[in-house]
Short mmCIF file of C-alpha atoms in Angstrom, two decimals:
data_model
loop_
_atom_site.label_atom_id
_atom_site.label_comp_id
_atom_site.label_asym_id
_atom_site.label_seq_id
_atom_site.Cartn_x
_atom_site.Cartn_y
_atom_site.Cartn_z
CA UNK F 1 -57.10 -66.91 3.27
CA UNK F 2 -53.70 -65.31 1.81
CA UNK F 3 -51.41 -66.73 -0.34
CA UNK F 4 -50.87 -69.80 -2.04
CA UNK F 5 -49.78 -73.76 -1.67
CA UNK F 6 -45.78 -73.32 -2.17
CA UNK F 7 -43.44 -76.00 -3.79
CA UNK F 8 -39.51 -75.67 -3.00
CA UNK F 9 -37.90 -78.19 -5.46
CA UNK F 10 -34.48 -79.70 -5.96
CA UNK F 11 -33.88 -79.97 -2.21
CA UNK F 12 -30.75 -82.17 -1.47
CA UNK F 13 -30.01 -81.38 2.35
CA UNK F 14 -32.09 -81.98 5.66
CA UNK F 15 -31.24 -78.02 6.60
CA UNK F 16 -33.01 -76.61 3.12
CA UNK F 17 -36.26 -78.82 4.02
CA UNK F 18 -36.33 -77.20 7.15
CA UNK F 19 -35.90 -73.89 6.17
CA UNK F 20 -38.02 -74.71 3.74
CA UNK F 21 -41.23 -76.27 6.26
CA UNK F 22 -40.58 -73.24 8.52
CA UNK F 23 -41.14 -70.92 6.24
CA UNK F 24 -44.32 -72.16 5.00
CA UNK F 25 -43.99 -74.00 2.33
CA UNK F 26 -46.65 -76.34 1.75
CA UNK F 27 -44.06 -79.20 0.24
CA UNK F 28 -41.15 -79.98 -0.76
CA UNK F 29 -39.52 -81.56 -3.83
CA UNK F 30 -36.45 -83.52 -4.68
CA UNK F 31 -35.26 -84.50 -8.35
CA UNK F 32 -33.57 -87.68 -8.93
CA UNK F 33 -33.07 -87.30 -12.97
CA UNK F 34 -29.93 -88.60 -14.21
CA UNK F 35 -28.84 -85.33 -15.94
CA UNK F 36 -29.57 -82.62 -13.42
CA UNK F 37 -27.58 -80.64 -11.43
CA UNK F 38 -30.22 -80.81 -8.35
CA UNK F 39 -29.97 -84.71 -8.62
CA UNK F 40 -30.19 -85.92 -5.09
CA UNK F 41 -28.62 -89.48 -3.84
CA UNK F 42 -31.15 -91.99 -2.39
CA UNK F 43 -29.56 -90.99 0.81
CA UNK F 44 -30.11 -87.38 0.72
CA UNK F 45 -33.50 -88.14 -0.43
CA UNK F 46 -34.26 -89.97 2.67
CA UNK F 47 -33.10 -87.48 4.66
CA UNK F 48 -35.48 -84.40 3.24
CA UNK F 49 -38.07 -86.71 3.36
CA UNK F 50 -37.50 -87.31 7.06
CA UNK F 51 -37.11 -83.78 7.86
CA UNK F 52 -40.79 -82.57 6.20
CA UNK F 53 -42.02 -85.42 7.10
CA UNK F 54 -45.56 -84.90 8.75
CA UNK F 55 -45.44 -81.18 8.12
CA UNK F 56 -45.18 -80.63 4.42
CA UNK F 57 -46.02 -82.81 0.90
CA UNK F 58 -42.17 -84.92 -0.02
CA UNK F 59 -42.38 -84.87 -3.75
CA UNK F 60 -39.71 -87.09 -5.78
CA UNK F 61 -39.66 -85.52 -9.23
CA UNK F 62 -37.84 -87.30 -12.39
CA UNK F 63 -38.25 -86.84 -16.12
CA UNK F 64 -36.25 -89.89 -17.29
CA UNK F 65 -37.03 -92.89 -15.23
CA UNK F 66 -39.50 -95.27 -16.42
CA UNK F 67 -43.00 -94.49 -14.42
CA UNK F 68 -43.37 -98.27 -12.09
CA UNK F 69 -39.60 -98.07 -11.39
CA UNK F 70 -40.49 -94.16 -10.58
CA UNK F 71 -43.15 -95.25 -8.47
CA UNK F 72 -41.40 -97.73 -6.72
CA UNK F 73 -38.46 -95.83 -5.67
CA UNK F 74 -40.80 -92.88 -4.28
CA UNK F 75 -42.70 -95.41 -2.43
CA UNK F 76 -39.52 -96.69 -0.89
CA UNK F 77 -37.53 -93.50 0.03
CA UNK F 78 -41.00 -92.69 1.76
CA UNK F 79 -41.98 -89.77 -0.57
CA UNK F 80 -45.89 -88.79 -0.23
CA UNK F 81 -46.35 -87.93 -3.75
CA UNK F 82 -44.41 -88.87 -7.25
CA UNK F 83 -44.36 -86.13 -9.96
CA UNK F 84 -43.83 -87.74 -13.39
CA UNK F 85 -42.76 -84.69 -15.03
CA UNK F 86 -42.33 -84.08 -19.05
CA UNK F 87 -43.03 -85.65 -22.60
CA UNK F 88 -42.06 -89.71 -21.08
CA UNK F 89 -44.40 -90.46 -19.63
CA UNK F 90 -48.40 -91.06 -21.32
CA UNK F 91 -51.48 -91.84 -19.65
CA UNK F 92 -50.73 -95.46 -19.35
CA UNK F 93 -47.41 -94.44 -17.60
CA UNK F 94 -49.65 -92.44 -14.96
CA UNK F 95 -52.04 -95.48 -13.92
CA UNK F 96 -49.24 -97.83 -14.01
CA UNK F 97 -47.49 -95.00 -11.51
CA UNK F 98 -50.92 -94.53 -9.57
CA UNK F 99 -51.41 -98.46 -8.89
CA UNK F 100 -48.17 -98.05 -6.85
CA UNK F 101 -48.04 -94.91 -5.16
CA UNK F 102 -51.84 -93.04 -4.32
CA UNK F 103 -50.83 -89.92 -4.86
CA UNK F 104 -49.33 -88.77 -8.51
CA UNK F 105 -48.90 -85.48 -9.98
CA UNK F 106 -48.16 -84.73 -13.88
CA UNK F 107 -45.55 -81.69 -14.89
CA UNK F 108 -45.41 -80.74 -18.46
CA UNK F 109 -45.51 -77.23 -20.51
CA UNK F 110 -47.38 -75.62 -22.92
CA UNK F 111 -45.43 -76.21 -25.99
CA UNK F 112 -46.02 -79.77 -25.61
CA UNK F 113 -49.56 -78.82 -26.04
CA UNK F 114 -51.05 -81.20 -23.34
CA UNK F 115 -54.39 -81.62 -21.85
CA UNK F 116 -54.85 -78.87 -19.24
CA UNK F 117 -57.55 -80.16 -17.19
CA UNK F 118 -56.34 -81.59 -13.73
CA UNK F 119 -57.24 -85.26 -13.85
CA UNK F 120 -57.10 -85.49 -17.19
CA UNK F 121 -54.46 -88.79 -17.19
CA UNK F 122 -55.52 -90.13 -12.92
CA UNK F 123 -53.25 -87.01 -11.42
CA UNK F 124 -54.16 -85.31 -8.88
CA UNK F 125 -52.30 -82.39 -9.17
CA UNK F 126 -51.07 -80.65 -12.75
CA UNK F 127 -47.14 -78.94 -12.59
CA UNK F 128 -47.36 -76.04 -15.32
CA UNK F 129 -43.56 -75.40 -15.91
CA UNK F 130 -41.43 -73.27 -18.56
CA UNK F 131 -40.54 -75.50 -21.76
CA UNK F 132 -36.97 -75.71 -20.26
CA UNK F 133 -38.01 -77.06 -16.40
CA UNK F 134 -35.40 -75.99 -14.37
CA UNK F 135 -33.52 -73.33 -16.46
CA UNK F 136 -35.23 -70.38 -14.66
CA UNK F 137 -36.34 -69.03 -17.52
CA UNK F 138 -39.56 -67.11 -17.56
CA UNK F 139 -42.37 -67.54 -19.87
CA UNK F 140 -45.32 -65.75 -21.44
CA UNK F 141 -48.43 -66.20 -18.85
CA UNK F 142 -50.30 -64.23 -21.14
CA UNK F 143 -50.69 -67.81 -22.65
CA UNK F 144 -52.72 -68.71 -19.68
CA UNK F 145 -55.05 -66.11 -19.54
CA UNK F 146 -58.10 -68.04 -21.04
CA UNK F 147 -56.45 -71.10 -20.74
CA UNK F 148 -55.63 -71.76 -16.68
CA UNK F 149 -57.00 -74.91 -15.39
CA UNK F 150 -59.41 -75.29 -12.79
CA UNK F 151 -58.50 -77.13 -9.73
CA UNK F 152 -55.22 -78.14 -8.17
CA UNK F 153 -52.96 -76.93 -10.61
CA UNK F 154 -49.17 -75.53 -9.36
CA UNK F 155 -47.53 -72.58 -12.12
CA UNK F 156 -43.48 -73.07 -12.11
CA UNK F 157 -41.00 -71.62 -14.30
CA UNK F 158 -38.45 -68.72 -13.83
CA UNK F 159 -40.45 -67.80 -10.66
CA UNK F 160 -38.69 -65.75 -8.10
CA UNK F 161 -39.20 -63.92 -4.63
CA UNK F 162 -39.60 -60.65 -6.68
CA UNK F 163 -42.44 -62.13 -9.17
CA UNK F 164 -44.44 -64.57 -7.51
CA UNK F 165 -47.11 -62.08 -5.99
CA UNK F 166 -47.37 -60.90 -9.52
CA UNK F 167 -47.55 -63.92 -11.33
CA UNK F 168 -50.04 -65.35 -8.85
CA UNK F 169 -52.28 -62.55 -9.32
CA UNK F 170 -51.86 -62.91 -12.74
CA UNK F 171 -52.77 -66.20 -13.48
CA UNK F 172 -54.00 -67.51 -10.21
CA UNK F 173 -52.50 -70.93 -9.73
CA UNK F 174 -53.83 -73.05 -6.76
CA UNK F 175 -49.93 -73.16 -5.79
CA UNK F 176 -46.17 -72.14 -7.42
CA UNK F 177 -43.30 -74.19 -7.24
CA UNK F 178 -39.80 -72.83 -7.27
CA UNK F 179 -36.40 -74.20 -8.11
CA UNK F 180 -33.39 -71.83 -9.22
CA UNK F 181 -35.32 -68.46 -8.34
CA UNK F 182 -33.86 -70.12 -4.74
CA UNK F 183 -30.49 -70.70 -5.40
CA UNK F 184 -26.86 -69.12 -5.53
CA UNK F 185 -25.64 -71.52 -7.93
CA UNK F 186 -27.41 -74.16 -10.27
CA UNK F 187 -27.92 -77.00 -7.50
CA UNK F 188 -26.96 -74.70 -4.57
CA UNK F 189 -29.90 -73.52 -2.60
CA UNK F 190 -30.04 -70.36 -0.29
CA UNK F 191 -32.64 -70.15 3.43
CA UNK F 192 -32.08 -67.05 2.82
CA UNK F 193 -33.26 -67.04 -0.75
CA UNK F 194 -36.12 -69.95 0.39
CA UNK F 195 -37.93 -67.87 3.09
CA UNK F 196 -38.07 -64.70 1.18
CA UNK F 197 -39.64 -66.83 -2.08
CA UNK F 198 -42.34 -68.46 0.92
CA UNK F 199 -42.83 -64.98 2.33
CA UNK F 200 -43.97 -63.28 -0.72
CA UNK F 201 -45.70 -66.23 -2.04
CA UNK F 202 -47.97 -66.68 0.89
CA UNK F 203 -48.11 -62.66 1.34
CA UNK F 204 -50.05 -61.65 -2.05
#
């Protein structure tokens, strides 16, 4: 089998998650932090949610919400999985998330020097994301090369339609998960830009 599992994150409209589940992508995320430009309204949220629903993972992502009320709003808008992302949230944070929603996934970078091994704090999935998540900026995967994880672990971070294939080869990440290497703007997402990120994810 080609390719990999594909995240498109910071989804706000109905249309993008479409695009998005047509493509290929294997889910789809939407960010409801209080400071970011991507942050979605319980509204839109409800609507991505309904349009992947069935055909692709609905991921609510925040950084800055305490994990039970985290948990509880992504098991009320619907989501399928809630991605505690960043240095908030501990392992107590994750099993107080988990005994809410089943499925949890942990985001964090290298610089906060965190355990690596999926599962390490209940998740089932581990986010590996530049130190600035959501800047676009690329990092260093040389810093991976002895150090990728084993399992169900997703590489993010400054990833675009022309350096996926690479990066994926390079590191080999179970999935990649995108957020401004698919937009126009910060917060303004492109189909255009969404299917050709899916197309040369899955196609390496």
């Amino acid at each position: 089998m080609t390719g990999v599992y594909v995240k498109i994150c910071g989804l706000r409209t109905a249309e993008h998650a479409r695009v998005a589940v047509e493509a290929g992508a294997g889910a789809v995320g939407v960010v409801m932090n209080r400071t970011s430009s991507r942050r979605a309204t319980a509204d839109e949220a409800r609507e991505v949610v309904a349009a992947a629903r069935g055909s692709a993972d609905t991921v609510l992502v925040v950084n800055d919400m305490p994990a039970g009320q985290a948990a509880r709003t992504a098991r009320d808008l619907g989501f399928d999985v809630l991605q505690l992302h960043g240095p908030a949230y501990d392992e107590a944070g994750f099993r107080e998330a988990a005994a809410i929603v089943p499925r949890v996934w942990r985001a964090t970078s290298l610089d906060l020097d965190p355990p690596l091994e999926v599962g390490a704090w209940g998740e089932e999935r581990l986010l590996l994301d530049a130190p600035k998540p959501g800047s676009g900026q690329t990092w260093d995967l040389s810093d991976l090369a002895d150090r990728a994880p084993d399992g169900e672990w997703l590489l993010a971070g400054g990833l675009s339609a022309a350096n996926v294939a690479e990066a994926a080869v390079t590191v080999r990440p179970w999935g990649v998960d995108v957020s401004s290497g698919v937009e126009v703007a910060p917060g303004e997402k492109s189909a255009e830009l969404i299917r050709s990120f899916v197309a040369a994810a899955l196609a390496r």
